[in-house]
Coordinates of C-alpha atoms in Angstrom, one line a residue:
X15 CA 91.3 93.7 139.4
X16 CA 93.3 96.9 139.3
X17 CA 91.4 100.2 139.5
X18 CA 92.9 101.4 136.2
X19 CA 91.6 98.3 134.4
X20 CA 88.1 99.3 135.5
X21 CA 88.4 102.9 134.4
X22 CA 86.8 102.5 131.0
X23 CA 83.9 100.6 132.5
X24 CA 83.5 103.1 135.3
X25 CA 83.3 105.9 132.8
X26 CA 80.8 104.0 130.6
X27 CA 78.5 103.1 133.5
X28 CA 78.5 106.7 134.9
X29 CA 77.9 108.1 131.4
X30 CA 75.0 105.7 130.8
X31 CA 73.3 106.7 134.0
X32 CA 73.7 110.5 133.4
X33 CA 72.5 110.1 129.8
X34 CA 69.4 108.2 130.9
X35 CA 68.6 110.8 133.5
X36 CA 68.9 113.6 130.9
X37 CA 66.8 111.8 128.3
X38 CA 64.1 111.2 130.8
X39 CA 64.1 114.8 132.0
X40 CA 63.9 116.0 128.4
X41 CA 60.8 114.0 127.7
X42 CA 59.2 115.1 130.9
X43 CA 59.7 118.7 129.9
X44 CA 58.3 118.1 126.5
X45 CA 55.3 116.3 128.0
X46 CA 54.3 119.1 130.5
X47 CA 52.6 121.5 128.1
X48 CA 50.4 118.7 126.7
X49 CA 49.4 117.0 130.0
X50 CA 45.7 116.1 130.2
X51 CA 43.7 114.9 133.3
X52 CA 43.8 111.2 133.9
X53 CA 40.5 109.6 132.9
X54 CA 38.8 108.4 136.1
X55 CA 37.3 105.4 134.3
X56 CA 40.8 104.2 133.4
X57 CA 40.9 101.9 136.4
X58 CA 42.9 102.0 139.6
X59 CA 46.0 103.6 138.0
X60 CA 46.7 105.4 141.2
X61 CA 46.7 102.2 143.3
X62 CA 48.8 100.4 140.7
X63 CA 51.5 103.1 140.6
X64 CA 51.6 104.0 144.3
X65 CA 54.2 101.3 145.2
X66 CA 56.0 102.0 141.9
X67 CA 56.3 105.7 142.7
X68 CA 57.7 105.0 146.2
X69 CA 60.0 102.2 145.0
X70 CA 61.4 104.3 142.1
X71 CA 62.2 107.2 144.4
X72 CA 64.0 104.9 146.7
X73 CA 65.8 103.2 143.8
X74 CA 66.8 106.6 142.4
X75 CA 68.9 107.4 145.4
X76 CA 70.2 103.8 145.7
X77 CA 71.3 103.8 142.1
X78 CA 73.1 107.2 142.6
X79 CA 74.9 105.5 145.5
X80 CA 75.8 102.5 143.4
X81 CA 77.0 104.6 140.4
X82 CA 79.0 106.9 142.7
X83 CA 80.6 103.9 144.5
X84 CA 81.4 102.1 141.3
X85 CA 82.9 105.2 139.8
X86 CA 85.0 105.8 142.9
X87 CA 85.7 102.1 143.1
X88 CA 86.5 101.5 146.8
X89 CA 87.8 98.2 148.1
X90 CA 84.4 96.8 148.9
X91 CA 83.3 97.3 145.3
X92 CA 86.4 95.5 144.0
X93 CA 85.6 92.6 146.4
X94 CA 82.3 92.1 144.6
X95 CA 83.9 91.9 141.1
X96 CA 82.9 89.1 138.7
X97 CA 85.7 87.7 136.4
X98 CA 83.8 88.6 133.2
X99 CA 86.0 88.7 130.0
X100 CA 86.7 92.2 128.6
X101 CA 84.9 91.4 125.3
X102 CA 81.7 90.5 127.2
X103 CA 81.8 93.8 129.1
X104 CA 82.2 95.9 126.0
X105 CA 79.4 93.8 124.6
X106 CA 77.3 95.1 127.5
X107 CA 78.2 98.7 126.4
X108 CA 76.9 97.9 122.9
X109 CA 73.7 96.5 124.4
X110 CA 73.3 99.7 126.4
X111 CA 73.6 101.8 123.3
X112 CA 71.0 99.7 121.5
X113 CA 68.7 99.9 124.5
X114 CA 69.0 103.7 124.5
X115 CA 68.2 104.0 120.8
X116 CA 65.2 101.6 121.2
X117 CA 64.0 103.5 124.3
X118 CA 64.3 106.9 122.5
X119 CA 62.3 105.4 119.5
X120 CA 59.6 104.1 121.8
X121 CA 59.2 107.4 123.7
X122 CA 59.1 109.3 120.5
X123 CA 56.5 107.0 119.1
X124 CA 54.3 107.4 122.2
X125 CA 54.6 111.2 121.8
X126 CA 52.1 113.0 124.1
X127 CA 51.0 109.6 125.6
X128 CA 54.4 109.0 127.2
X129 CA 54.6 109.6 130.9
X130 CA 57.0 108.4 133.7
X131 CA 54.2 106.3 135.1
X132 CA 51.2 104.4 133.5
X133 CA 48.3 106.7 132.9
X134 CA 45.5 107.2 130.4
X135 CA 44.5 110.7 129.2
X136 CA 41.5 112.3 127.6
X137 CA 41.2 111.1 124.0
X138 CA 43.8 108.4 124.6
X139 CA 44.4 106.2 121.5
X140 CA 46.0 102.8 121.4
X141 CA 49.5 103.2 119.9
X142 CA 50.2 100.4 117.4
X143 CA 52.9 102.0 115.2
X144 CA 56.7 101.9 115.4
X145 CA 58.0 99.3 117.8
X146 CA 54.4 98.8 119.1
X147 CA 53.5 97.2 115.8
X148 CA 55.2 94.0 117.0
X149 CA 55.8 94.4 120.8
X150 CA 53.3 95.6 123.4
X151 CA 55.9 96.7 125.9
X152 CA 58.9 97.9 124.0
X153 CA 59.8 100.5 126.6
X154 CA 60.1 97.7 129.2
X155 CA 62.0 95.6 126.8
X156 CA 64.6 98.4 126.4
X157 CA 64.8 98.8 130.2
X158 CA 65.4 95.1 130.8
X159 CA 68.1 95.1 128.1
X160 CA 69.7 98.1 129.9
X161 CA 69.7 96.2 133.2
X162 CA 71.4 93.3 131.6
X163 CA 73.9 95.8 130.1
X164 CA 74.6 97.2 133.6
X165 CA 75.5 93.7 134.8
X166 CA 77.8 93.0 132.0
X167 CA 79.5 96.4 132.1
X168 CA 80.2 96.5 135.8
X169 CA 80.7 92.8 136.4
X170 CA 79.7 93.6 140.0
X171 CA 77.5 91.6 142.4
X172 CA 75.7 94.6 143.9
X173 CA 74.8 96.0 140.5
X174 CA 73.6 92.5 139.5
X175 CA 71.3 92.1 142.5
X176 CA 69.7 95.5 142.0
X177 CA 69.4 94.9 138.2
X178 CA 67.7 91.6 138.7
X179 CA 65.2 93.1 141.2
X180 CA 64.5 95.9 138.8
X181 CA 64.0 93.3 136.0
X182 CA 61.5 91.3 138.0
X183 CA 59.5 94.4 138.9
X184 CA 59.6 95.6 135.4
X185 CA 57.8 92.5 134.3
X186 CA 55.3 92.9 137.1
X187 CA 54.6 96.5 136.2
X188 CA 54.1 95.6 132.5
X189 CA 51.5 93.0 133.5
X190 CA 49.7 95.5 135.7
X191 CA 49.7 98.1 133.0
X192 CA 48.3 95.5 130.6
X193 CA 45.4 94.9 132.9
X194 CA 44.7 98.7 132.9
X195 CA 44.8 98.8 129.1
X196 CA 42.5 95.8 128.7
X197 CA 40.1 97.5 131.1
X198 CA 40.1 100.7 129.1
X199 CA 40.4 99.5 125.5
X200 CA 38.6 96.2 125.9
X201 CA 38.3 94.1 122.7
X202 CA 40.6 96.5 120.8
X203 CA 43.5 95.7 123.1
X204 CA 42.7 92.0 123.2
X205 CA 42.8 91.9 119.4
X206 CA 46.1 93.7 119.6
X207 CA 47.5 91.1 121.9
X208 CA 46.8 88.4 119.4
X209 CA 49.0 90.2 116.8
X210 CA 52.0 91.0 119.1
X211 CA 54.4 89.6 121.6
X212 CA 54.7 91.0 125.1
X213 CA 58.4 91.9 125.3
X214 CA 59.8 90.3 122.1
X215 CA 58.3 89.9 118.6
X216 CA 56.4 86.7 118.2
X217 CA 57.7 85.3 114.8
X218 CA 54.5 83.7 113.7
X219 CA 52.4 86.7 114.7
X220 CA 54.9 89.1 113.1
X221 CA 54.9 87.3 109.7
X222 CA 51.1 86.9 109.8
X223 CA 50.7 90.7 110.5
X224 CA 53.1 91.7 107.7
X225 CA 51.4 89.4 105.2
X226 CA 47.9 90.5 106.3
X227 CA 48.9 94.2 106.0
X228 CA 50.4 93.7 102.5
X229 CA 47.4 91.7 101.4
X230 CA 45.1 94.5 102.6
X231 CA 47.0 97.0 100.4
X232 CA 46.6 95.0 97.2

């Protein structure tokens, strides 16, 4: 695969990473003035997130190295190339755009409850609007879609390995976060679980919820 053939995908991949970094920074800045102390009774949030904090810091620098290497495209990166068709790789770019829009919507829906790591704040309310109406972990869904997009765009073995590891850990973190939420919200969250899917809408639950809500308004 010639380097010039990879140029559009190198630009797209680097652009996605920079855009994601900027969006995350924007929401962190918006969150700072509204930060509240973590509720001690929220459970072992600190223990749950300790490995996650360390891992994400390590992955941050590793991803910078991967993005820089793929953008530069040295011979060893070319040697790890997968023969994906061009249309599939541009499909990955579309998937990345969709994941960004979904991620932005999710973060906006959470508002002051959004944070880089799971936490519960004073006066924390269970968010069940927007994408949370049908999915309990839409942010993680968007992240996993983005990891898949990375694989398709780069068609690279190294990116694939890191993306798959990140996907597995994303599922693990979502399950840990759910335990924390059950511990804090109790029956309210358990009832919420019966109406929603974890990462994708559950068709029967979604139809039942829409019908129930319409019936209540009559």
